[in-house]
Amino acid sequence: MTFLLDDLRRWPDLEGPDLQASDAADRLLLDESKDARRASSAADIVVIGDNYGALTLRSTSEALPTTGQLIRVHQDALTGERALAANAARLGLDATFTSEPLGPDLVRGAKLVLLRLPRSLDALRDIAGLIAMDAAPDVTVFAGGRIKHMTVAMNDVLREHFTTVDVTHARQKSRVLIARGPHSGRAPLPQQATHDGLVVCAFGGAFAGTSIDIGTRLLLEQLPATLPHDGAVIDLACGTGVVAATLAKRTPPRSVIACDQSAIAVSSARATAEANGLANAVTVVQDDMLASQPDAAASLIALNPPFHVGAAISEEIAPRMFADAARVLQPGGELYTVWNSALKYRASLERLVGPTRQLARNAKFTVTISTRR
């Protein structure tokens, strides 16, 4: 919820009763799809990847008048889902949509899909295949984004699943792709790779995919071989669940909690746990940092904090995670953190968690252990 408040401050144009889109790509998507939205009922419209609710809430106000029908929405980030809910409540539109996981029920029978293009081609392939498999035969997909994040390969991915893909004129450094004629639909399936006996599963768009990034590798080398007997063991910002699965295999056998705000990460981590026979040992939850965890409940937390918000580098996310980890750790509990050395997080760890020492460092990353004071 910390992210939510900042997100709302970042986009003041979402606060008034005359809702505006959060950026030029949203505005172009809304303009290009205006006629289609006004000719569609709410039950026929699906919105995927809406950042703060502009696409959804504009669509609810412009779709054909119907009774009891809801627009279906999927957002990967839990914080985006909460931002949409907060903006909807402000505008009295909180009963006009339903948030759904990325699955057949989200797009079944849909005739109009508004999509903010993901940066990952694999994520786009998963979404496009799902729409082609379960949406109506006459579905139209309006897929928009900022040109700097778009590639010609996105057209090719859409053509794998749609007969025609048209490209709009650019406006304010944004563009929309319009896809029609679904074919070759498929359900999203995780890719797999094995590293030193550990099977890593990743749905499209998961950080690092089926590889193990060098920061995580350095963290894994420093985690204790023997786990504490008491208190929860948590993999915070779990990604594909590599750290959680590794910890669950250590001594003594322990159940591990893996959490991430990304729905793609949560699905990937569950698949990783299942592929390694750890479905009963790893509990995966979608969470805003550690909001669902009680105070002073954990003896060990492992963290590889993200340092991007979208495409931008941000040093604001990690300190919030450190503070939440401190809340959840027992006195004397330990936080193992890997971070890009250039970000110099040690002072924040000392201040927010407790005494911190360096365990390892390579050309790019640092691993520290902080003891909850």
Coordinates of C-alpha atoms in Angstrom, one line a residue:
M1 CA 0.0 0.0 0.0
T2 CA 3.0 2.3 0.4
F3 CA 3.5 2.2 -3.4
L4 CA -0.2 2.9 -4.0
L5 CA -0.1 6.3 -2.2
D6 CA 2.9 7.4 -4.2
D7 CA 1.4 6.2 -7.4
L8 CA -1.7 8.3 -6.9
R9 CA 0.4 11.4 -6.1
R10 CA 2.5 10.7 -9.2
W11 CA -0.6 10.9 -11.4
P12 CA -2.7 13.9 -10.2
D13 CA -4.8 13.7 -13.4
L14 CA -6.4 10.6 -12.0
E15 CA -7.8 12.4 -9.0
G16 CA -10.6 14.5 -10.6
P17 CA -14.0 13.4 -11.6
D18 CA -13.1 14.0 -15.3
L19 CA -10.7 11.1 -15.4
Q20 CA -7.7 11.4 -17.8
A21 CA -5.3 8.7 -19.0
S22 CA -2.1 8.4 -17.1
D23 CA 0.2 8.8 -20.1
A24 CA 0.1 9.4 -23.9
A25 CA -0.1 5.6 -24.7
D26 CA -3.3 5.3 -22.6
R27 CA -4.8 8.4 -24.3
L28 CA -4.0 7.0 -27.7
L29 CA -5.5 3.6 -26.8
L30 CA -8.7 5.2 -25.6
D31 CA -9.0 7.4 -28.7
E32 CA -8.3 4.5 -31.1
S33 CA -10.8 2.2 -29.4
K34 CA -13.5 4.8 -28.7
D35 CA -16.0 3.7 -31.3
A36 CA -15.5 0.0 -30.4
R37 CA -16.0 0.6 -26.7
R38 CA -19.1 2.6 -27.3
A39 CA -20.5 -0.2 -29.4
S40 CA -19.7 -2.9 -26.8
S41 CA -21.3 -4.0 -23.6
A42 CA -19.2 -4.1 -20.4
A43 CA -19.3 -7.9 -20.5
D44 CA -17.6 -7.9 -23.9
I45 CA -14.7 -5.7 -22.8
V46 CA -11.4 -6.9 -21.2
V47 CA -8.6 -4.7 -20.1
I48 CA -5.1 -6.1 -19.5
G49 CA -2.1 -4.2 -18.1
D50 CA -3.9 -1.1 -16.9
N51 CA -1.4 0.9 -14.8
Y52 CA -3.6 2.9 -12.5
G53 CA -7.2 2.4 -13.9
A54 CA -7.5 5.0 -16.6
L55 CA -8.3 2.4 -19.3
T56 CA -10.8 0.5 -17.2
L57 CA -12.6 3.4 -15.7
R58 CA -13.0 5.3 -18.9
S59 CA -14.3 2.2 -20.5
T60 CA -16.9 1.6 -17.8
S61 CA -18.3 5.1 -18.4
E62 CA -18.5 4.8 -22.2
A63 CA -19.6 1.2 -22.8
L64 CA -23.2 0.4 -23.9
P65 CA -25.5 0.9 -20.9
T66 CA -26.2 -2.5 -19.3
T67 CA -27.4 -3.8 -16.0
G68 CA -25.2 -6.0 -13.8
Q69 CA -22.4 -6.5 -16.4
L70 CA -18.8 -5.9 -15.4
I71 CA -15.6 -5.2 -17.4
R72 CA -13.0 -7.8 -16.7
V73 CA -9.5 -6.6 -15.8
H74 CA -6.1 -8.2 -15.3
Q75 CA -3.1 -6.3 -13.8
D76 CA 0.1 -8.2 -13.1
A77 CA 1.1 -5.9 -10.2
L78 CA -0.9 -6.1 -7.0
T79 CA -0.1 -2.4 -6.4
G80 CA -1.7 -1.6 -9.8
E81 CA -4.8 -3.5 -8.8
R82 CA -5.1 -1.5 -5.6
A83 CA -4.5 1.7 -7.4
L84 CA -7.4 0.9 -9.7
A85 CA -9.6 0.1 -6.8
A86 CA -8.7 3.4 -5.1
N87 CA -9.4 5.5 -8.2
A88 CA -12.7 3.6 -8.8
A89 CA -13.8 4.3 -5.3
R90 CA -13.0 8.0 -5.7
L91 CA -15.2 8.2 -8.9
G92 CA -18.0 6.0 -7.6
L93 CA -17.1 3.3 -10.1
D94 CA -16.0 0.5 -7.8
A95 CA -18.9 -1.8 -8.8
T96 CA -18.2 -1.6 -12.5
F97 CA -15.4 -4.1 -13.0
T98 CA -13.9 -7.3 -11.7
S99 CA -10.2 -8.2 -11.3
E100 CA -9.3 -11.6 -12.7
P101 CA -6.2 -13.7 -12.9
L102 CA -4.6 -14.3 -16.3
G103 CA -6.6 -17.3 -17.4
P104 CA -9.4 -18.5 -19.7
D105 CA -12.2 -16.8 -17.6
L106 CA -10.5 -13.4 -18.1
V107 CA -11.0 -13.4 -21.9
R108 CA -13.7 -16.0 -22.5
G109 CA -16.1 -14.6 -25.2
A110 CA -14.5 -11.1 -25.1
K111 CA -15.1 -9.0 -28.2
L112 CA -12.8 -6.1 -27.3
V113 CA -9.5 -6.2 -25.5
L114 CA -7.5 -3.1 -24.5
L115 CA -3.9 -4.1 -23.8
R116 CA -1.0 -2.1 -22.5
L117 CA 1.9 -3.9 -24.3
P118 CA 4.3 -5.7 -21.9
R119 CA 8.0 -5.1 -22.6
S120 CA 8.6 -8.9 -22.7
L121 CA 7.8 -10.7 -25.9
D122 CA 7.2 -13.9 -24.0
A123 CA 4.6 -12.1 -21.9
L124 CA 2.9 -10.8 -25.0
R125 CA 3.0 -14.3 -26.5
D126 CA 1.3 -15.7 -23.4
I127 CA -1.4 -13.0 -23.5
A128 CA -2.0 -13.1 -27.3
G129 CA -2.3 -16.9 -27.2
L130 CA -4.8 -16.8 -24.4
I131 CA -7.0 -14.3 -26.2
A132 CA -6.8 -16.2 -29.4
M133 CA -7.8 -19.4 -27.6
D134 CA -10.8 -18.2 -25.6
A135 CA -12.0 -14.8 -26.8
A136 CA -14.8 -14.4 -29.4
P137 CA -14.0 -15.1 -33.1
D138 CA -14.7 -11.5 -33.9
V139 CA -12.5 -10.1 -31.1
T140 CA -10.5 -6.9 -31.7
V141 CA -7.4 -6.3 -29.7
F142 CA -6.1 -2.7 -29.3
A143 CA -2.5 -3.0 -27.9
G144 CA -0.7 0.2 -27.2
G145 CA 2.6 1.4 -25.7
R146 CA 5.4 3.9 -25.7
I147 CA 7.4 3.6 -28.9
K148 CA 10.7 3.5 -27.0
H149 CA 9.5 0.2 -25.4
M150 CA 8.0 -1.3 -28.7
T151 CA 9.7 -3.4 -31.3
V152 CA 8.8 -4.8 -34.7
A153 CA 9.0 -8.2 -33.1
M154 CA 5.8 -7.4 -31.2
N155 CA 3.9 -7.3 -34.6
D156 CA 5.4 -10.7 -35.4
V157 CA 4.2 -12.1 -32.0
L158 CA 0.7 -10.9 -32.6
R159 CA 0.7 -12.4 -36.1
E160 CA 1.5 -15.8 -34.6
H161 CA -2.1 -15.7 -33.1
F162 CA -4.1 -13.2 -35.3
T163 CA -4.7 -13.0 -39.0
T164 CA -4.3 -9.2 -39.4
V165 CA -2.2 -6.7 -37.4
D166 CA -2.6 -3.0 -38.3
V167 CA -0.4 -0.2 -37.0
T168 CA -1.8 3.2 -36.1
H169 CA 0.0 6.5 -36.7
A170 CA 2.3 7.5 -33.9
R171 CA 1.2 10.3 -31.5
Q172 CA 3.2 11.7 -28.6
K173 CA 5.8 9.0 -29.0
S174 CA 3.1 6.3 -28.6
R175 CA 1.5 3.8 -31.0
V176 CA -1.3 1.2 -31.1
L177 CA -1.3 -2.2 -32.8
I178 CA -4.8 -3.5 -33.8
A179 CA -5.1 -7.3 -34.1
R180 CA -8.1 -9.2 -35.5
G181 CA -8.9 -12.8 -36.7
P182 CA -7.7 -15.0 -33.8
H183 CA -6.1 -18.3 -34.6
S184 CA -3.6 -20.7 -33.1
G185 CA -4.6 -20.0 -29.5
R186 CA -2.9 -21.6 -26.6
A187 CA -2.9 -21.5 -22.8
P188 CA 0.2 -19.9 -21.1
L189 CA 2.7 -22.5 -20.0
P190 CA 5.9 -21.9 -18.1
Q191 CA 9.3 -22.5 -19.7
Q192 CA 11.7 -24.7 -17.8
A193 CA 15.5 -25.0 -17.4
T194 CA 17.6 -27.0 -14.9
H195 CA 20.5 -25.5 -13.0
D196 CA 22.6 -27.7 -10.7
G197 CA 19.6 -30.0 -10.1
L198 CA 17.1 -27.2 -9.5
V199 CA 14.3 -26.9 -12.1
V200 CA 13.4 -23.2 -12.7
C201 CA 10.0 -22.4 -14.2
A202 CA 9.1 -19.0 -15.7
F203 CA 6.0 -17.7 -17.4
G204 CA 6.5 -14.9 -19.9
G205 CA 7.7 -11.7 -18.3
A206 CA 9.2 -13.2 -15.1
F207 CA 12.4 -11.5 -14.0
A208 CA 15.4 -13.4 -15.4
G209 CA 13.2 -16.0 -17.0
T210 CA 14.4 -19.6 -16.5
S211 CA 18.0 -18.4 -15.8
I212 CA 19.4 -17.5 -12.4
D213 CA 20.7 -14.0 -12.4
I214 CA 24.2 -13.3 -11.1
G215 CA 22.8 -11.4 -8.0
T216 CA 20.7 -14.3 -7.0
R217 CA 23.6 -16.7 -7.5
L218 CA 25.7 -14.7 -5.2
L219 CA 22.9 -14.6 -2.6
L220 CA 22.4 -18.4 -2.8
E221 CA 26.1 -18.9 -2.1
Q222 CA 25.8 -16.9 1.2
L223 CA 22.6 -18.3 2.6
P224 CA 23.1 -20.5 5.7
A225 CA 23.3 -24.3 5.1
T226 CA 21.4 -24.9 8.3
L227 CA 18.2 -23.0 8.9
P228 CA 16.8 -21.7 12.2
H229 CA 14.3 -24.1 13.9
D230 CA 11.9 -21.4 15.0
G231 CA 10.2 -18.6 13.1
A232 CA 9.1 -18.2 9.5
V233 CA 11.6 -18.4 6.6
I234 CA 10.6 -16.0 3.9
D235 CA 11.8 -15.3 0.3
L236 CA 10.7 -11.7 -0.2
A237 CA 10.4 -10.5 -3.9
C238 CA 10.7 -14.2 -4.8
G239 CA 10.6 -13.9 -8.6
T240 CA 10.6 -17.4 -10.0
G241 CA 11.1 -18.9 -6.6
V242 CA 14.7 -20.0 -6.9
V243 CA 15.7 -18.8 -3.4
A244 CA 12.5 -20.3 -1.8
A245 CA 13.1 -23.7 -3.4
T246 CA 16.7 -23.7 -2.4
L247 CA 15.9 -22.8 1.2
A248 CA 13.2 -25.5 1.4
K249 CA 15.8 -28.1 0.5
R250 CA 18.1 -27.1 3.3
T251 CA 18.5 -28.6 6.8
P252 CA 16.3 -29.0 8.8
P253 CA 13.4 -29.4 6.4
R254 CA 11.4 -26.2 6.7
S255 CA 8.4 -24.7 5.0
V256 CA 9.2 -21.5 3.3
I257 CA 7.0 -18.5 2.4
A258 CA 7.6 -17.0 -1.0
C259 CA 6.0 -13.6 -1.8
D260 CA 5.9 -11.1 -4.7
Q261 CA 3.6 -8.4 -5.9
S262 CA 3.7 -9.7 -9.5
A263 CA 1.1 -12.3 -10.5
I264 CA 3.6 -13.6 -13.1
A265 CA 6.2 -14.1 -10.5
V266 CA 3.8 -15.9 -8.1
S267 CA 2.6 -18.3 -10.9
S268 CA 6.3 -18.9 -11.8
A269 CA 7.3 -19.6 -8.2
R270 CA 4.5 -22.0 -7.7
A271 CA 5.5 -23.9 -10.9
T272 CA 9.1 -24.0 -9.7
A273 CA 8.1 -25.4 -6.3
E274 CA 5.9 -28.1 -8.0
A275 CA 8.6 -29.0 -10.5
N276 CA 11.0 -29.7 -7.7
G277 CA 8.6 -31.7 -5.6
L278 CA 8.3 -28.8 -3.1
A279 CA 4.6 -27.9 -3.5
N280 CA 3.9 -28.8 0.2
A281 CA 7.1 -27.0 1.4
V282 CA 6.8 -23.7 -0.3
T283 CA 3.7 -21.4 0.2
V284 CA 3.6 -18.7 -2.5
V285 CA 1.5 -15.6 -2.0
Q286 CA 0.9 -12.4 -3.9
D287 CA 1.6 -9.6 -1.5
D288 CA 2.4 -6.0 -1.2
M289 CA 5.9 -6.5 0.3
L290 CA 5.1 -8.4 3.6
A291 CA 1.7 -6.9 4.3
S292 CA 0.0 -10.2 5.0
Q293 CA 2.7 -11.3 7.5
P294 CA 2.4 -10.6 11.3
D295 CA 5.0 -8.6 13.3
A296 CA 8.0 -10.4 14.7
A297 CA 7.1 -13.7 13.0
A298 CA 10.2 -14.5 10.9
S299 CA 13.7 -15.7 11.8
L300 CA 15.2 -15.4 8.3
I301 CA 14.3 -13.3 5.3
A302 CA 16.1 -13.4 2.0
L303 CA 15.7 -10.4 -0.4
N304 CA 16.8 -9.5 -3.8
P305 CA 15.0 -6.1 -4.1
P306 CA 13.9 -4.7 -7.4
F307 CA 15.5 -1.4 -8.4
H308 CA 13.3 -0.5 -11.3
V309 CA 9.8 1.1 -11.5
G310 CA 8.8 0.2 -15.0
A311 CA 11.8 1.3 -17.1
A312 CA 13.2 3.8 -14.6
I313 CA 15.8 3.0 -11.9
S314 CA 14.5 3.8 -8.4
E315 CA 16.2 3.7 -5.1
E316 CA 12.9 4.2 -3.2
I317 CA 11.6 0.6 -3.3
A318 CA 14.3 -1.2 -1.4
P319 CA 14.2 0.9 1.8
R320 CA 10.5 0.3 2.1
M321 CA 11.2 -3.5 1.8
F322 CA 13.9 -3.2 4.4
A323 CA 11.5 -1.5 6.8
D324 CA 8.8 -4.1 6.3
A325 CA 11.3 -6.9 6.7
A326 CA 12.4 -5.3 10.0
R327 CA 8.8 -5.3 11.2
V328 CA 8.3 -9.0 10.4
L329 CA 11.7 -10.2 11.7
Q330 CA 12.0 -11.4 15.3
P331 CA 14.6 -9.6 17.5
G332 CA 17.8 -11.2 16.4
G333 CA 16.3 -12.4 13.2
E334 CA 18.4 -12.1 10.0
L335 CA 17.9 -10.4 6.7
Y336 CA 20.1 -11.6 3.8
T337 CA 20.1 -9.0 1.0
V338 CA 21.8 -8.8 -2.3
W339 CA 22.0 -5.4 -4.0
N340 CA 23.6 -3.6 -6.9
S341 CA 26.8 -2.2 -5.2
A342 CA 26.3 1.2 -6.8
L343 CA 23.1 1.7 -4.8
K344 CA 24.9 1.7 -1.5
Y345 CA 22.1 0.3 0.6
R346 CA 24.2 -0.5 3.7
A347 CA 23.4 2.7 5.6
S348 CA 19.6 2.1 5.0
L349 CA 19.9 -1.4 6.3
E350 CA 21.8 -0.3 9.4
R351 CA 19.2 2.3 10.1
L352 CA 16.0 0.4 9.3
V353 CA 16.9 -3.2 10.4
G354 CA 20.0 -3.3 12.5
P355 CA 23.8 -4.1 12.5
T356 CA 24.8 -5.0 9.0
R357 CA 27.9 -6.7 7.7
Q358 CA 29.1 -7.6 4.2
L359 CA 29.2 -11.3 3.3
A360 CA 30.3 -11.2 -0.3
R361 CA 31.0 -8.8 -3.1
N362 CA 31.7 -9.2 -6.8
A363 CA 32.1 -6.8 -9.7
K364 CA 28.5 -5.7 -9.6
F365 CA 26.7 -7.0 -6.5
T366 CA 27.0 -7.0 -2.7
V367 CA 25.5 -9.5 -0.2
T368 CA 24.9 -8.4 3.4
I369 CA 23.4 -9.8 6.5
S370 CA 21.5 -7.5 8.9
T371 CA 20.4 -8.6 12.4
R372 CA 17.1 -7.2 13.7
R373 CA 18.0 -5.1 16.7

